[in-house]
Amino acid sequence: MRCRRSIQSIAGALRDVVERAGGSGVSASQGNILFGASSSSRVNKVQWAAAEVGVSYRQVEISTSELKLNDNYLRINSKGTVPTWVECDSPVPFVLNESNTIVAHLAMTQGGSRLDPRDPRLRMLAWQWQEYGETTLQPALSPVWWGYKFGSGYPLGQGSALVPLEPAKLAASVQKAIRAWAAVDAHLAADGRPFMLGDDLTFGDITCGVHANRLFQMGAEGPDGRFEHLRALRAWYDRLLARPAYVKLVVAPTLKV
Ligand SMILES: N[C@@H](CCC(=O)N[C@@H](CS)C(=O)NCC(=O)O)C(=O)O
């Protein structure tokens, strides 16, 4: 009985939050829904992966700060974060958060072997690079991104307010980011592999790829040319730039922020 109630409450909450998004043609009763604005690099991961495997969805582009205040959204995702992915193909909508998990889910359930290396060990290698992207590259790069792109210190202030830039801290952050990206460069350079796991793009390229875009949007060789020596990394980024889905869903939104 309790379980039944919670099922009904998720469906109801979903309908409510989608309806409040208003006029975007999003239906809570069918298809897939992606919550989160395209200005978020984590949302871009899901958009890019979905395009690579050929899965369609409707996107609810409400700002994260607004979603966090919506009780119904919090019932769908108690963390109040984006992205959230919802599949409405059954009476009980399937709801998933954590960008890397959503990407792995799409790879493993959609599009056959596109993005999914299938072999359990290779899947774990893909997952390993996804984790590295989220837990090491993203925190290392964020202070550099905000410093170079917006002249702000990091972490940001309340409600993502810009804060005074401290040049010594920024210089230390650049060093840290160089070390973090050097690991990716060395991995790619070993055996001259075109993509993170070998000859083909897999879900192991997605998170590192989204952050590589931010890195090279700060200069063709990274900010102040400081990443020039990481040639395998730049060559891999150039290969990503040859993919229309990457350009449309990762590069283009970054140019707008
Ligand atoms: N590890 C989570 C992090 C999600 C996350 O922090 N997303 C940001 C937007 S990119 C967010 O929702 N921030 C608002 C908040 O945490 O209050 C994921 O990968 O999905």
XYZ file of C-alpha atoms and ligand atoms in Angstrom:
277
model
C 0.000 0.000 0.000
C 2.785 2.408 0.950
C 4.602 1.503 -2.220
C 1.440 2.149 -4.286
C 1.066 5.595 -2.743
C 4.648 6.526 -3.507
C 4.182 5.416 -7.113
C 1.114 7.634 -7.445
C 2.902 10.523 -5.793
C 5.832 10.368 -8.219
C 3.513 10.358 -11.221
C 1.504 13.236 -9.736
C 4.582 15.257 -8.861
C 5.954 14.727 -12.323
C 2.731 15.880 -13.967
C 2.686 18.966 -11.784
C 6.274 20.033 -12.340
C 6.009 19.420 -16.078
C 2.750 21.377 -16.331
C 4.298 24.270 -14.457
C 7.059 24.337 -17.074
C 4.173 25.506 -19.258
C 3.537 25.674 -22.963
C 6.658 23.748 -23.978
C 4.666 20.825 -25.344
C 6.119 18.524 -22.700
C 3.784 15.700 -21.780
C 4.177 13.904 -18.474
C 2.442 10.821 -19.791
C 4.714 9.726 -22.592
C 8.293 9.578 -23.782
C 11.413 10.692 -21.951
C 11.912 13.961 -20.100
C 15.195 15.705 -19.279
C 15.104 18.306 -16.516
C 17.845 20.930 -16.634
C 19.038 23.913 -18.644
C 21.509 23.591 -21.517
C 23.855 26.036 -19.760
C 24.780 23.183 -17.371
C 27.724 21.038 -18.461
C 26.157 18.072 -16.656
C 22.965 18.482 -18.630
C 25.096 18.699 -21.799
C 26.545 15.252 -21.000
C 23.069 13.731 -21.152
C 22.079 15.694 -24.268
C 25.228 14.576 -26.105
C 24.949 10.921 -25.021
C 21.246 10.813 -25.964
C 22.057 12.188 -29.416
C 24.893 9.692 -29.934
C 22.642 6.718 -29.114
C 19.621 8.191 -30.905
C 17.150 8.488 -28.034
C 14.601 11.311 -28.035
C 13.320 13.331 -25.079
C 11.599 16.562 -24.180
C 13.689 19.012 -22.191
C 12.325 21.069 -19.307
C 14.643 24.087 -19.263
C 13.849 25.562 -15.855
C 16.762 27.072 -13.923
C 18.154 24.911 -11.123
C 17.460 27.611 -8.543
C 13.775 27.572 -9.528
C 13.578 23.770 -9.554
C 15.076 23.606 -6.064
C 12.150 25.641 -4.771
C 9.599 23.345 -6.373
C 8.397 20.725 -3.868
C 7.209 18.499 -6.664
C 10.631 18.516 -8.276
C 12.150 17.613 -4.916
C 9.771 14.654 -4.758
C 11.176 13.471 -8.093
C 14.793 14.232 -7.173
C 15.339 14.825 -3.462
C 18.825 16.263 -4.173
C 17.269 19.151 -6.111
C 20.041 18.889 -8.694
C 20.028 18.712 -12.477
C 20.053 16.729 -14.639
C 17.121 14.448 -13.881
C 16.046 11.917 -16.484
C 12.512 10.452 -16.513
C 11.148 7.627 -18.668
C 7.343 7.679 -18.836
C 6.849 4.431 -20.731
C 5.150 2.647 -17.830
C 2.591 3.556 -15.148
C 5.519 3.990 -12.793
C 7.845 6.579 -14.321
C 11.507 5.583 -14.120
C 13.443 8.477 -12.565
C 17.243 8.774 -12.526
C 19.660 11.474 -11.436
C 23.482 11.816 -11.368
C 24.674 12.792 -14.831
C 27.228 9.974 -15.175
C 24.639 7.381 -14.157
C 22.142 8.711 -16.697
C 24.803 8.602 -19.427
C 25.750 5.002 -18.543
C 22.068 4.044 -18.462
C 21.460 5.499 -21.933
C 24.556 3.780 -23.293
C 23.593 0.405 -21.858
C 19.879 0.468 -22.705
C 19.757 2.366 -26.012
C 21.491 2.287 -29.325
C 23.040 -1.198 -29.205
C 26.793 -1.005 -28.929
C 26.993 2.715 -29.727
C 28.717 4.230 -26.657
C 28.509 0.922 -24.728
C 31.601 -1.288 -24.963
C 29.422 -4.197 -23.668
C 32.294 -6.191 -22.150
C 31.951 -5.828 -18.333
C 35.601 -4.892 -17.855
C 35.515 -2.306 -20.627
C 32.328 -0.906 -19.132
C 34.158 -0.395 -15.859
C 37.027 1.342 -17.663
C 34.465 3.669 -19.235
C 32.948 4.231 -15.801
C 36.412 4.888 -14.344
C 36.937 7.802 -16.770
C 33.433 9.096 -16.135
C 34.251 9.239 -12.427
C 37.578 10.892 -13.091
C 35.807 13.544 -15.136
C 33.258 14.301 -12.416
C 35.428 13.967 -9.305
C 38.833 15.227 -10.503
C 38.643 17.169 -13.781
C 35.509 19.140 -12.967
C 36.694 20.397 -9.531
C 40.184 21.124 -10.924
C 38.843 23.050 -13.913
C 36.018 25.038 -12.318
C 38.235 27.665 -10.602
C 40.154 28.106 -13.874
C 36.945 28.420 -15.919
C 35.419 30.999 -13.614
C 38.706 32.847 -13.282
C 39.514 33.139 -16.988
C 36.028 33.323 -18.425
C 34.324 35.547 -15.851
C 37.167 37.091 -13.821
C 35.731 35.516 -10.678
C 37.216 33.692 -7.729
C 35.926 30.231 -6.846
C 33.909 28.856 -5.097
C 31.261 31.322 -6.170
C 29.150 33.241 -3.676
C 25.511 32.817 -2.713
C 23.299 32.057 -5.701
C 26.389 31.727 -7.943
C 27.409 35.361 -7.343
C 30.865 36.291 -8.659
C 33.533 36.857 -5.975
C 36.904 38.685 -6.096
C 39.600 36.912 -8.090
C 42.754 35.989 -6.180
C 45.597 35.692 -8.740
C 47.760 33.407 -6.545
C 44.833 31.010 -6.064
C 44.095 31.059 -9.775
C 47.746 30.259 -10.598
C 47.651 27.294 -8.182
C 44.377 26.114 -9.747
C 45.940 26.199 -13.216
C 48.796 23.999 -11.966
C 46.324 21.574 -10.465
C 44.289 21.473 -13.673
C 47.413 20.831 -15.757
C 48.248 17.829 -13.547
C 44.688 16.510 -13.781
C 44.555 16.822 -17.571
C 48.071 15.392 -17.995
C 46.688 12.038 -16.800
C 44.126 12.066 -19.631
C 46.794 13.132 -22.126
C 49.151 10.325 -21.055
C 46.340 7.790 -21.291
C 45.402 8.918 -24.803
C 49.023 9.052 -25.933
C 49.680 5.455 -24.806
C 49.097 3.274 -27.886
C 47.904 6.386 -29.734
C 44.254 5.530 -29.020
C 41.833 7.876 -30.781
C 39.223 7.733 -28.000
C 39.363 6.976 -24.280
C 38.828 3.239 -24.681
C 40.272 2.696 -28.139
C 39.047 3.123 -31.699
C 35.471 4.149 -30.927
C 33.707 6.784 -28.877
C 32.188 5.209 -25.731
C 30.414 6.591 -22.714
C 33.906 6.863 -21.165
C 34.517 9.903 -23.428
C 31.440 11.843 -22.393
C 32.324 13.553 -19.111
C 35.985 14.166 -19.944
C 34.818 15.431 -23.350
C 32.401 17.957 -21.889
C 35.103 19.383 -19.627
C 37.735 19.347 -22.405
C 35.441 21.690 -24.287
C 35.538 24.209 -21.452
C 39.310 23.877 -21.290
C 39.815 24.610 -24.985
C 37.155 27.307 -25.086
C 39.614 29.264 -22.924
C 42.199 29.185 -25.743
C 43.260 26.821 -28.524
C 46.008 25.548 -26.204
C 44.102 26.115 -22.992
C 44.218 29.344 -20.944
C 47.373 31.358 -21.752
C 48.564 28.389 -23.853
C 49.471 26.550 -20.636
C 48.129 23.204 -21.895
C 50.052 23.323 -25.172
C 52.236 20.338 -24.299
C 49.199 18.054 -23.916
C 49.070 17.230 -27.617
C 47.205 13.914 -27.433
C 44.513 15.687 -25.432
C 44.126 18.434 -28.042
C 44.069 15.845 -30.889
C 41.285 13.951 -29.079
C 39.352 17.199 -28.621
C 39.713 17.849 -32.371
C 38.243 14.387 -33.010
C 35.284 15.254 -30.776
C 34.827 18.490 -32.731
C 34.278 16.359 -35.844
C 31.074 14.967 -34.256
C 28.000 17.067 -35.070
C 26.221 16.099 -31.811
C 29.189 17.313 -29.766
C 29.354 20.631 -31.596
C 25.613 21.221 -31.324
C 25.013 20.067 -27.755
C 28.313 20.720 -25.964
C 30.262 23.400 -27.858
C 27.391 25.685 -28.928
C 25.801 26.079 -25.444
C 29.223 26.883 -23.963
C 29.689 29.713 -26.449
C 26.476 31.307 -25.160
C 27.406 31.428 -21.449
N 27.042 14.723 -9.287
C 25.827 15.353 -9.734
C 25.963 16.842 -9.526
C 24.704 17.573 -9.930
C 24.839 19.061 -9.728
O 25.430 19.535 -8.737
N 24.299 19.804 -10.688
C 24.335 21.234 -10.575
C 24.101 21.875 -11.916
S 25.396 21.532 -13.064
C 23.228 21.637 -9.657
O 22.142 21.089 -9.737
N 23.511 22.588 -8.777
C 22.532 23.098 -7.898
C 22.708 22.615 -6.513
O 23.417 21.633 -6.266
O 22.119 23.233 -5.665
C 25.590 15.020 -11.208
O 26.566 14.728 -11.897
O 24.448 15.020 -11.660
